[in-house]
Amino acid sequence: MLVAMAVIGFVDTFIGEISQTVGLWQFHAMRSAFMMPLLVLMPVFGLGVLRPRRWRRVLARSLVLSTSMMLYFGALGLMPVAQALAGMFTSPIFVLLINVAVMGQRIGIWRSGAVLLGFAGILLVLQPGTAGFSPAMVMPVAAGFFYAVSAIATRSWCEGESAVTLLGANMAMLGVIGLVVALGLSVWGGGSTGFLLRGWTWDVGAALPWIVLQAVCSLGAVFLIVRAYQMDIPTNVAVFEYAVMGFGPVFAWLLWGQGLGIWQIAGIALIVVAGLVIALRSGEAQPG
């Protein structure tokens, strides 16, 4: 899990470079195209199967997760890596809230306090009402919400499905959505050059190496995450996912000189603490 988080923390810092020449939607279309041959080979090496058992449920999960990934990668092209990661890692808070609101789960003082702590961290990172705030900064938090929904869907809708099936369906969904929207923006988008609204471009030479790197590294990282969860109980493994909150900002600083303000650093720390408390308490037998 630590190696996977280091890989993700490293490779996601290149989205800022990709965003200079290629739009969000074309990025997903191209990344999926490079991933699919590798995914097809995974069953050959005994790493799972591509064919879903219940394709409607797998498709529904893929749509939710794809929404999360679109928002997360869109945020990476607009703000420092640490802020985008902080938004994504609000997902344990949303998982807990969804379980309480929809499934009637009872929680105790520890996890209730963690939820409040996490939302205090969100406010510090986003800083609404200040000159530095923009609506785009809500994108990674929205990504965290949809990621939480997809996590619940993985357990409740897709139990027994192969990890390769779920990964392949998600990459195919991202690729199709990315291709359709990119081509649509090329025809009706009015020639926008921004990362979120840029249509298809053939001038991909500068971004191509980074997209290939993203595809290969992301696929490898996801495989390592799956193996980590197969080797130990989920609670023990999940806490190490927060290592990306260290790797990401460090690589962003070393490679691109990205920095954060003191209040944003404090907010990220609160989100990490909240997530760790929720993960640890959720793995215990007693309510908390």
Coordinates of N, CA, C and O in Angstrom, one line a residue, residues 14-158:
F14 N 1.8 15.2 -12.4 CA 2.0 15.5 -13.8 C 0.7 16.0 -14.5 O 0.8 16.4 -15.7
I15 N -0.4 15.9 -13.8 CA -1.6 16.4 -14.4 C -1.6 17.9 -14.8 O -2.1 18.3 -15.8
G16 N -0.9 18.6 -14.0 CA -0.7 20.1 -14.3 C 0.0 20.3 -15.6 O -0.4 21.2 -16.3
E17 N 1.0 19.5 -15.9 CA 1.7 19.6 -17.2 C 0.8 19.1 -18.3 O 0.7 19.8 -19.4
I18 N 0.0 18.0 -18.1 CA -0.9 17.5 -19.2 C -1.9 18.6 -19.5 O -2.3 18.8 -20.6
S19 N -2.4 19.3 -18.5 CA -3.5 20.3 -18.6 C -3.1 21.4 -19.5 O -4.0 22.2 -20.0
Q20 N -1.8 21.6 -19.7 CA -1.4 22.8 -20.6 C -1.7 22.6 -22.0 O -1.9 23.6 -22.7
T21 N -1.8 21.3 -22.5 CA -2.0 21.1 -23.9 C -3.2 20.2 -24.2 O -3.8 20.3 -25.3
V22 N -3.6 19.3 -23.3 CA -4.7 18.4 -23.5 C -5.8 18.6 -22.5 O -5.5 18.9 -21.3
G23 N -7.1 18.6 -22.9 CA -8.2 18.8 -22.0 C -8.5 17.5 -21.1 O -8.0 16.4 -21.4
L24 N -9.3 17.7 -20.1 CA -9.6 16.7 -19.2 C -10.2 15.5 -19.9 O -9.8 14.3 -19.6
W25 N -11.1 15.7 -20.8 CA -11.9 14.6 -21.4 C -11.0 13.8 -22.3 O -11.1 12.6 -22.4
Q26 N -10.2 14.5 -23.1 CA -9.2 13.8 -24.0 C -8.2 13.0 -23.2 O -7.8 11.9 -23.6
F27 N -7.8 13.6 -22.1 CA -6.9 12.9 -21.2 C -7.4 11.5 -20.8 O -6.7 10.5 -20.8
H28 N -8.7 11.5 -20.3 CA -9.3 10.2 -19.9 C -9.5 9.3 -21.0 O -9.3 8.1 -20.9
A29 N -9.8 9.8 -22.2 CA -10.0 8.9 -23.4 C -8.7 8.3 -23.7 O -8.6 7.0 -24.0
M30 N -7.6 9.0 -23.7 CA -6.3 8.5 -24.1 C -5.7 7.6 -23.0 O -5.1 6.5 -23.3
R31 N -5.9 8.0 -21.8 CA -5.4 7.1 -20.7 C -6.0 5.8 -20.7 O -5.4 4.8 -20.5
S32 N -7.4 5.8 -20.9 CA -8.1 4.5 -21.0 C -7.6 3.7 -22.1 O -7.5 2.4 -22.0
A33 N -7.4 4.3 -23.3 CA -6.9 3.6 -24.5 C -5.6 2.9 -24.2 O -5.3 1.8 -24.7
F34 N -4.7 3.5 -23.5 CA -3.4 2.9 -23.2 C -3.5 1.9 -22.1 O -2.7 0.9 -22.1
M35 N -4.5 2.0 -21.2 CA -4.7 1.0 -20.1 C -5.3 -0.3 -20.6 O -5.0 -1.4 -20.1
M36 N -6.3 -0.2 -21.6 CA -7.1 -1.4 -21.9 C -6.2 -2.6 -22.4 O -6.5 -3.7 -22.0
P37 N -5.2 -2.4 -23.2 CA -4.4 -3.6 -23.6 C -3.8 -4.3 -22.4 O -3.7 -5.5 -22.3
L38 N -3.3 -3.5 -21.4 CA -2.7 -4.0 -20.2 C -3.8 -4.8 -19.4 O -3.5 -5.8 -18.8
L39 N -5.0 -4.2 -19.3 CA -6.1 -4.9 -18.6 C -6.5 -6.2 -19.3 O -6.8 -7.2 -18.6
V40 N -6.4 -6.2 -20.6 CA -6.8 -7.5 -21.3 C -5.8 -8.6 -21.0 O -6.1 -9.8 -20.9
L41 N -4.5 -8.2 -20.7 CA -3.5 -9.2 -20.4 C -3.5 -9.7 -19.0 O -3.0 -10.8 -18.7
M42 N -4.2 -8.9 -18.1 CA -4.2 -9.3 -16.7 C -4.8 -10.7 -16.4 O -4.3 -11.5 -15.7
P43 N -6.0 -11.0 -17.1 CA -6.5 -12.3 -16.9 C -5.6 -13.5 -17.4 O -5.6 -14.6 -16.9
V44 N -4.8 -13.2 -18.4 CA -3.9 -14.1 -19.0 C -2.9 -14.6 -17.9 O -2.5 -15.8 -17.9
F45 N -2.5 -13.7 -17.0 CA -1.6 -14.0 -16.0 C -2.3 -14.4 -14.7 O -1.6 -14.4 -13.6
G46 N -3.5 -14.7 -14.8 CA -4.3 -15.2 -13.6 C -4.6 -14.2 -12.5 O -4.7 -14.5 -11.4
L47 N -4.7 -12.9 -13.0 CA -4.9 -11.8 -12.0 C -6.4 -11.4 -11.9 O -6.7 -10.4 -11.2
G48 N -7.3 -12.2 -12.5 CA -8.7 -11.9 -12.4 C -9.4 -12.2 -13.8 O -8.8 -12.7 -14.7
V49 N -10.7 -11.8 -13.8 CA -11.4 -11.9 -15.1 C -12.0 -10.6 -15.4 O -12.3 -9.7 -14.6
L50 N -12.3 -10.4 -16.7 CA -12.8 -9.1 -17.2 C -14.4 -9.2 -17.3 O -15.0 -8.1 -17.1
R51 N -14.9 -10.3 -17.5 CA -16.4 -10.4 -17.7 C -17.1 -10.3 -16.3 O -16.9 -11.0 -15.4
P52 N -18.0 -9.3 -16.3 CA -18.8 -9.1 -15.0 C -19.9 -10.2 -14.8 O -20.4 -10.8 -15.8
R53 N -20.2 -10.5 -13.5 CA -21.3 -11.4 -13.2 C -22.6 -10.7 -13.4 O -23.6 -11.3 -13.9
R54 N -22.7 -9.4 -12.9 CA -23.9 -8.6 -12.9 C -23.6 -7.3 -13.6 O -23.2 -6.4 -12.9
W55 N -23.7 -7.2 -14.9 CA -23.2 -6.1 -15.6 C -23.9 -4.8 -15.3 O -23.3 -3.7 -15.3
R56 N -25.2 -4.8 -15.0 CA -25.9 -3.6 -14.6 C -25.4 -3.0 -13.4 O -25.2 -1.7 -13.3
R57 N -25.1 -3.8 -12.4 CA -24.6 -3.2 -11.1 C -23.1 -2.7 -11.3 O -22.8 -1.7 -10.8
V58 N -22.3 -3.5 -12.1 CA -21.0 -3.0 -12.4 C -21.0 -1.7 -13.2 O -20.2 -0.8 -12.9
L59 N -21.9 -1.6 -14.1 CA -22.0 -0.4 -14.9 C -22.4 0.8 -14.0 O -21.9 1.9 -14.2
A60 N -23.4 0.6 -13.1 CA -23.8 1.7 -12.2 C -22.7 2.1 -11.3 O -22.5 3.4 -11.1
R61 N -21.9 1.2 -10.8 CA -20.8 1.6 -10.0 C -19.8 2.3 -10.8 O -19.2 3.3 -10.3
S62 N -19.5 1.9 -12.0 CA -18.5 2.5 -12.8 C -18.9 4.0 -13.2 O -18.1 4.9 -13.2
L63 N -20.2 4.2 -13.3 CA -20.7 5.6 -13.6 C -20.4 6.5 -12.4 O -20.0 7.6 -12.6
V64 N -20.7 6.0 -11.2 CA -20.5 6.8 -10.0 C -19.0 7.1 -9.8 O -18.6 8.2 -9.6
L65 N -18.2 6.0 -10.0 CA -16.7 6.2 -9.8 C -16.1 7.1 -10.8 O -15.2 7.9 -10.6
S66 N -16.6 6.9 -12.1 CA -16.1 7.8 -13.2 C -16.4 9.3 -12.9 O -15.6 10.1 -13.2
T67 N -17.6 9.5 -12.3 CA -17.9 10.9 -11.9 C -16.9 11.4 -10.9 O -16.4 12.6 -11.1
S68 N -16.5 10.6 -10.0 CA -15.5 11.0 -9.0 C -14.2 11.3 -9.6 O -13.5 12.3 -9.3
M69 N -13.7 10.4 -10.5 CA -12.4 10.5 -11.2 C -12.4 11.8 -12.1 O -11.4 12.5 -12.1
M70 N -13.5 12.1 -12.8 CA -13.5 13.3 -13.6 C -13.4 14.5 -12.7 O -12.6 15.4 -13.1
L71 N -14.0 14.6 -11.6 CA -13.9 15.7 -10.7 C -12.6 15.8 -10.1 O -12.0 16.9 -10.0
Y72 N -12.0 14.7 -9.7 CA -10.7 14.7 -9.0 C -9.6 15.1 -10.0 O -8.8 16.0 -9.7
F73 N -9.5 14.5 -11.2 CA -8.5 14.9 -12.1 C -8.7 16.3 -12.7 O -7.8 17.0 -13.0
G74 N -10.0 16.7 -12.8 CA -10.3 18.1 -13.2 C -9.7 19.1 -12.1 O -9.1 20.1 -12.5
A75 N -9.8 18.7 -10.9 CA -9.3 19.6 -9.8 C -7.8 19.6 -9.8 O -7.2 20.6 -9.6
L76 N -7.2 18.5 -10.2 CA -5.7 18.4 -10.2 C -5.1 19.4 -11.3 O -4.0 19.9 -11.1
G77 N -5.9 19.6 -12.3 CA -5.4 20.6 -13.3 C -5.6 22.0 -13.0 O -5.2 22.9 -13.7
L78 N -6.3 22.3 -11.8 CA -6.7 23.7 -11.5 C -6.1 24.1 -10.2 O -6.1 25.3 -9.9
M79 N -5.6 23.2 -9.3 CA -5.1 23.6 -8.0 C -4.0 22.7 -7.6 O -3.7 21.7 -8.2
P80 N -3.3 23.1 -6.5 CA -2.2 22.2 -6.0 C -2.7 20.8 -5.7 O -3.8 20.6 -5.3
V81 N -1.7 19.9 -5.8 CA -2.0 18.5 -5.6 C -2.6 18.2 -4.2 O -3.6 17.4 -4.1
A82 N -2.0 18.8 -3.2 CA -2.4 18.6 -1.8 C -3.9 19.0 -1.6 O -4.6 18.3 -0.9
Q83 N -4.4 20.0 -2.2 CA -5.8 20.4 -2.1 C -6.7 19.4 -2.7 O -7.7 19.1 -2.2
A84 N -6.3 19.0 -3.9 CA -7.2 18.0 -4.6 C -7.2 16.7 -3.8 O -8.3 16.1 -3.6
L85 N -6.1 16.2 -3.3 CA -6.0 15.0 -2.5 C -6.9 15.2 -1.2 O -7.6 14.2 -0.8
A86 N -6.8 16.3 -0.6 CA -7.5 16.6 0.7 C -9.0 16.4 0.4 O -9.8 15.8 1.2
G87 N -9.5 16.9 -0.7 CA -10.9 16.8 -1.1 C -11.3 15.3 -1.3 O -12.3 14.9 -0.8
M88 N -10.5 14.6 -2.0 CA -10.8 13.2 -2.2 C -10.8 12.4 -0.9 O -11.6 11.5 -0.8
F89 N -9.9 12.7 0.0 CA -9.9 12.0 1.2 C -10.9 12.4 2.3 O -10.8 12.0 3.4
T90 N -11.9 13.1 1.8 CA -13.1 13.3 2.7 C -14.0 12.1 2.5 O -15.0 12.1 3.2
S91 N -13.7 11.2 1.6 CA -14.6 10.1 1.3 C -15.0 9.3 2.6 O -16.1 8.9 2.7
P92 N -14.0 9.0 3.5 CA -14.5 8.2 4.7 C -15.5 8.9 5.5 O -16.4 8.3 6.1
I93 N -15.5 10.3 5.5 CA -16.5 11.0 6.2 C -17.8 10.9 5.5 O -18.9 10.6 6.2
F94 N -17.9 10.9 4.2 CA -19.1 10.8 3.5 C -19.6 9.3 3.6 O -20.9 9.1 3.7
V95 N -18.7 8.4 3.6 CA -19.2 7.0 3.8 C -19.9 6.8 5.1 O -21.0 6.2 5.1
L96 N -19.4 7.4 6.1 CA -20.0 7.3 7.4 C -21.3 8.0 7.5 O -22.3 7.5 8.0
L97 N -21.4 9.2 6.9 CA -22.7 9.9 6.9 C -23.7 9.2 6.1 O -24.9 9.2 6.4
I98 N -23.3 8.6 4.9 CA -24.3 7.9 4.1 C -24.8 6.7 4.8 O -26.0 6.4 4.8
N99 N -23.9 6.0 5.5 CA -24.3 4.8 6.3 C -25.3 5.2 7.4 O -26.2 4.4 7.7
V100 N -25.1 6.3 8.0 CA -26.0 6.8 9.1 C -27.3 7.2 8.5 O -28.4 6.8 9.0
A101 N -27.3 8.0 7.4 CA -28.5 8.6 6.9 C -29.4 7.6 6.1 O -30.6 7.6 6.2
V102 N -28.7 6.7 5.4 CA -29.4 5.8 4.5 C -29.6 4.4 5.2 O -30.7 3.8 5.0
M103 N -28.6 3.9 5.8 CA -28.7 2.5 6.4 C -28.9 2.5 7.9 O -29.0 1.4 8.5
G104 N -29.1 3.6 8.5 CA -29.4 3.7 9.9 C -28.3 3.2 10.9 O -28.6 2.8 12.0
Q105 N -27.1 3.3 10.4 CA -26.0 2.9 11.3 C -25.8 3.8 12.5 O -26.0 5.0 12.3
R106 N -25.6 3.3 13.6 CA -25.3 4.1 14.8 C -23.8 4.3 15.0 O -23.1 3.4 14.9
I107 N -23.5 5.5 15.4 CA -22.1 5.8 15.6 C -22.0 6.5 17.0 O -22.9 7.1 17.5
G108 N -20.8 6.4 17.6 CA -20.5 7.0 18.9 C -19.8 8.3 18.8 O -19.7 8.9 17.8
I109 N -19.3 8.7 20.0 CA -18.7 10.1 20.1 C -17.4 10.2 19.3 O -17.2 11.3 18.8
W110 N -16.6 9.1 19.2 CA -15.4 9.3 18.5 C -15.6 9.6 17.0 O -15.0 10.5 16.4
R111 N -16.4 8.8 16.3 CA -16.6 9.0 14.9 C -17.5 10.3 14.7 O -17.3 10.9 13.6
S112 N -18.4 10.6 15.6 CA -19.1 11.9 15.4 C -18.2 13.1 15.5 O -18.2 14.0 14.7
G113 N -17.2 13.0 16.5 CA -16.2 14.0 16.6 C -15.3 14.1 15.3 O -14.9 15.2 14.9
A114 N -15.0 12.9 14.8 CA -14.2 12.9 13.6 C -14.9 13.6 12.4 O -14.2 14.2 11.6
V115 N -16.2 13.4 12.3 CA -16.9 14.0 11.2 C -16.8 15.6 11.3 O -16.5 16.3 10.4
L116 N -17.0 16.1 12.5 CA -16.9 17.5 12.8 C -15.5 18.0 12.5 O -15.3 19.1 11.9
L117 N -14.5 17.2 12.9 CA -13.1 17.6 12.7 C -12.8 17.6 11.2 O -12.1 18.5 10.7
G118 N -13.3 16.6 10.5 CA -13.1 16.6 9.0 C -13.7 17.8 8.3 O -13.1 18.3 7.4
F119 N -14.9 18.2 8.7 CA -15.5 19.3 8.0 C -14.9 20.6 8.4 O -14.8 21.5 7.5
A120 N -14.3 20.7 9.6 CA -13.5 21.9 9.9 C -12.3 21.9 9.0 O -11.9 23.0 8.5
G121 N -11.7 20.7 8.7 CA -10.5 20.7 7.8 C -10.9 21.1 6.4 O -10.1 21.8 5.8
I122 N -12.1 20.7 5.9 CA -12.5 21.1 4.6 C -12.6 22.6 4.5 O -12.2 23.2 3.5
L123 N -13.2 23.2 5.5 CA -13.4 24.7 5.5 C -12.0 25.4 5.5 O -11.8 26.4 4.8
L124 N -11.0 24.8 6.2 CA -9.7 25.5 6.2 C -9.0 25.3 4.9 O -8.3 26.2 4.4
V125 N -9.2 24.2 4.2 CA -8.6 24.0 2.9 C -9.2 24.8 1.9 O -8.6 25.5 1.1
L126 N -10.6 24.9 1.8 CA -11.3 25.6 0.8 C -11.3 27.1 1.1 O -11.4 27.9 0.2
Q127 N -11.4 27.5 2.4 CA -11.4 28.9 2.8 C -12.5 29.7 2.0 O -12.2 30.6 1.3
P128 N -13.8 29.2 2.2 CA -14.9 30.0 1.5 C -15.0 31.4 2.1 O -14.8 31.6 3.3
G129 N -15.4 32.3 1.2 CA -15.5 33.7 1.7 C -14.2 34.5 1.5 O -14.2 35.7 1.8
T130 N -13.1 33.9 1.1 CA -11.8 34.6 1.0 C -11.6 34.9 -0.5 O -12.2 34.3 -1.4
A131 N -10.6 35.7 -0.8 CA -10.3 36.0 -2.2 C -9.7 34.8 -2.9 O -9.9 34.8 -4.2
G132 N -9.1 33.9 -2.2 CA -8.6 32.7 -2.9 C -9.6 31.6 -3.2 O -9.2 30.6 -3.9
F133 N -10.8 31.8 -2.8 CA -11.8 30.7 -3.0 C -12.5 30.9 -4.4 O -12.7 32.0 -4.9
S134 N -12.7 29.8 -5.0 CA -13.5 29.7 -6.3 C -14.3 28.5 -6.3 O -14.0 27.5 -5.6
P135 N -15.5 28.5 -7.0 CA -16.3 27.3 -7.1 C -15.6 26.0 -7.5 O -16.0 25.0 -7.1
A136 N -14.5 26.2 -8.3 CA -13.8 25.0 -8.7 C -13.2 24.2 -7.5 O -12.9 23.0 -7.6
M137 N -13.0 24.9 -6.4 CA -12.3 24.3 -5.2 C -13.3 23.3 -4.6 O -12.9 22.5 -3.8
V138 N -14.6 23.4 -4.9 CA -15.5 22.4 -4.4 C -15.4 21.0 -5.1 O -15.8 20.0 -4.6
M139 N -14.8 21.1 -6.3 CA -14.7 19.9 -7.1 C -14.1 18.6 -6.4 O -14.6 17.5 -6.5
P140 N -12.9 18.8 -5.7 CA -12.4 17.6 -5.1 C -13.2 17.1 -3.9 O -13.2 15.9 -3.7
V141 N -13.9 17.9 -3.2 CA -14.8 17.5 -2.2 C -16.0 16.7 -2.8 O -16.4 15.7 -2.3
A142 N -16.5 17.2 -3.9 CA -17.6 16.5 -4.6 C -17.0 15.1 -5.1 O -17.7 14.1 -5.1
A143 N -15.8 15.1 -5.5 CA -15.1 13.8 -5.9 C -15.1 12.9 -4.8 O -15.3 11.7 -4.9
G144 N -14.8 13.4 -3.6 CA -14.8 12.6 -2.4 C -16.1 12.0 -2.1 O -16.2 10.8 -1.7
F145 N -17.2 12.8 -2.3 CA -18.6 12.2 -2.1 C -18.9 11.1 -3.0 O -19.4 10.0 -2.6
F146 N -18.6 11.3 -4.3 CA -18.9 10.2 -5.3 C -18.0 9.0 -5.1 O -18.5 7.9 -5.3
Y147 N -16.8 9.2 -4.6 CA -15.9 8.1 -4.3 C -16.5 7.3 -3.2 O -16.4 6.1 -3.2
A148 N -17.1 8.0 -2.2 CA -17.7 7.3 -1.1 C -18.9 6.5 -1.5 O -19.0 5.3 -1.1
V149 N -19.7 7.0 -2.4 CA -20.8 6.3 -2.9 C -20.3 5.0 -3.7 O -20.9 3.9 -3.6
S150 N -19.3 5.2 -4.5 CA -18.7 4.0 -5.2 C -18.2 3.0 -4.3 O -18.2 1.8 -4.6
A151 N -17.6 3.4 -3.2 CA -17.0 2.5 -2.2 C -18.1 1.6 -1.6 O -18.0 0.4 -1.4
I152 N -19.3 2.3 -1.2 CA -20.4 1.6 -0.7 C -21.0 0.6 -1.8 O -21.3 -0.5 -1.5
A153 N -21.0 1.1 -3.0 CA -21.5 0.3 -4.1 C -20.7 -0.9 -4.4 O -21.2 -2.0 -4.7
T154 N -19.4 -0.8 -4.2 CA -18.5 -1.9 -4.4 C -18.8 -3.0 -3.5 O -18.8 -4.2 -3.9
R155 N -19.2 -2.7 -2.2 CA -19.5 -3.7 -1.2 C -20.9 -4.3 -1.4 O -21.2 -5.4 -1.3
S156 N -21.9 -3.3 -1.7 CA -23.3 -3.7 -1.7 C -23.8 -4.2 -3.0 O -24.7 -5.0 -3.1
W157 N -23.2 -3.7 -4.1 CA -23.7 -4.0 -5.4 C -22.8 -5.1 -6.1 O -23.3 -5.8 -6.9
C158 N -21.5 -5.0 -5.8 CA -20.6 -5.8 -6.7 C -19.8 -6.8 -5.9 O -18.6 -7.1 -6.3

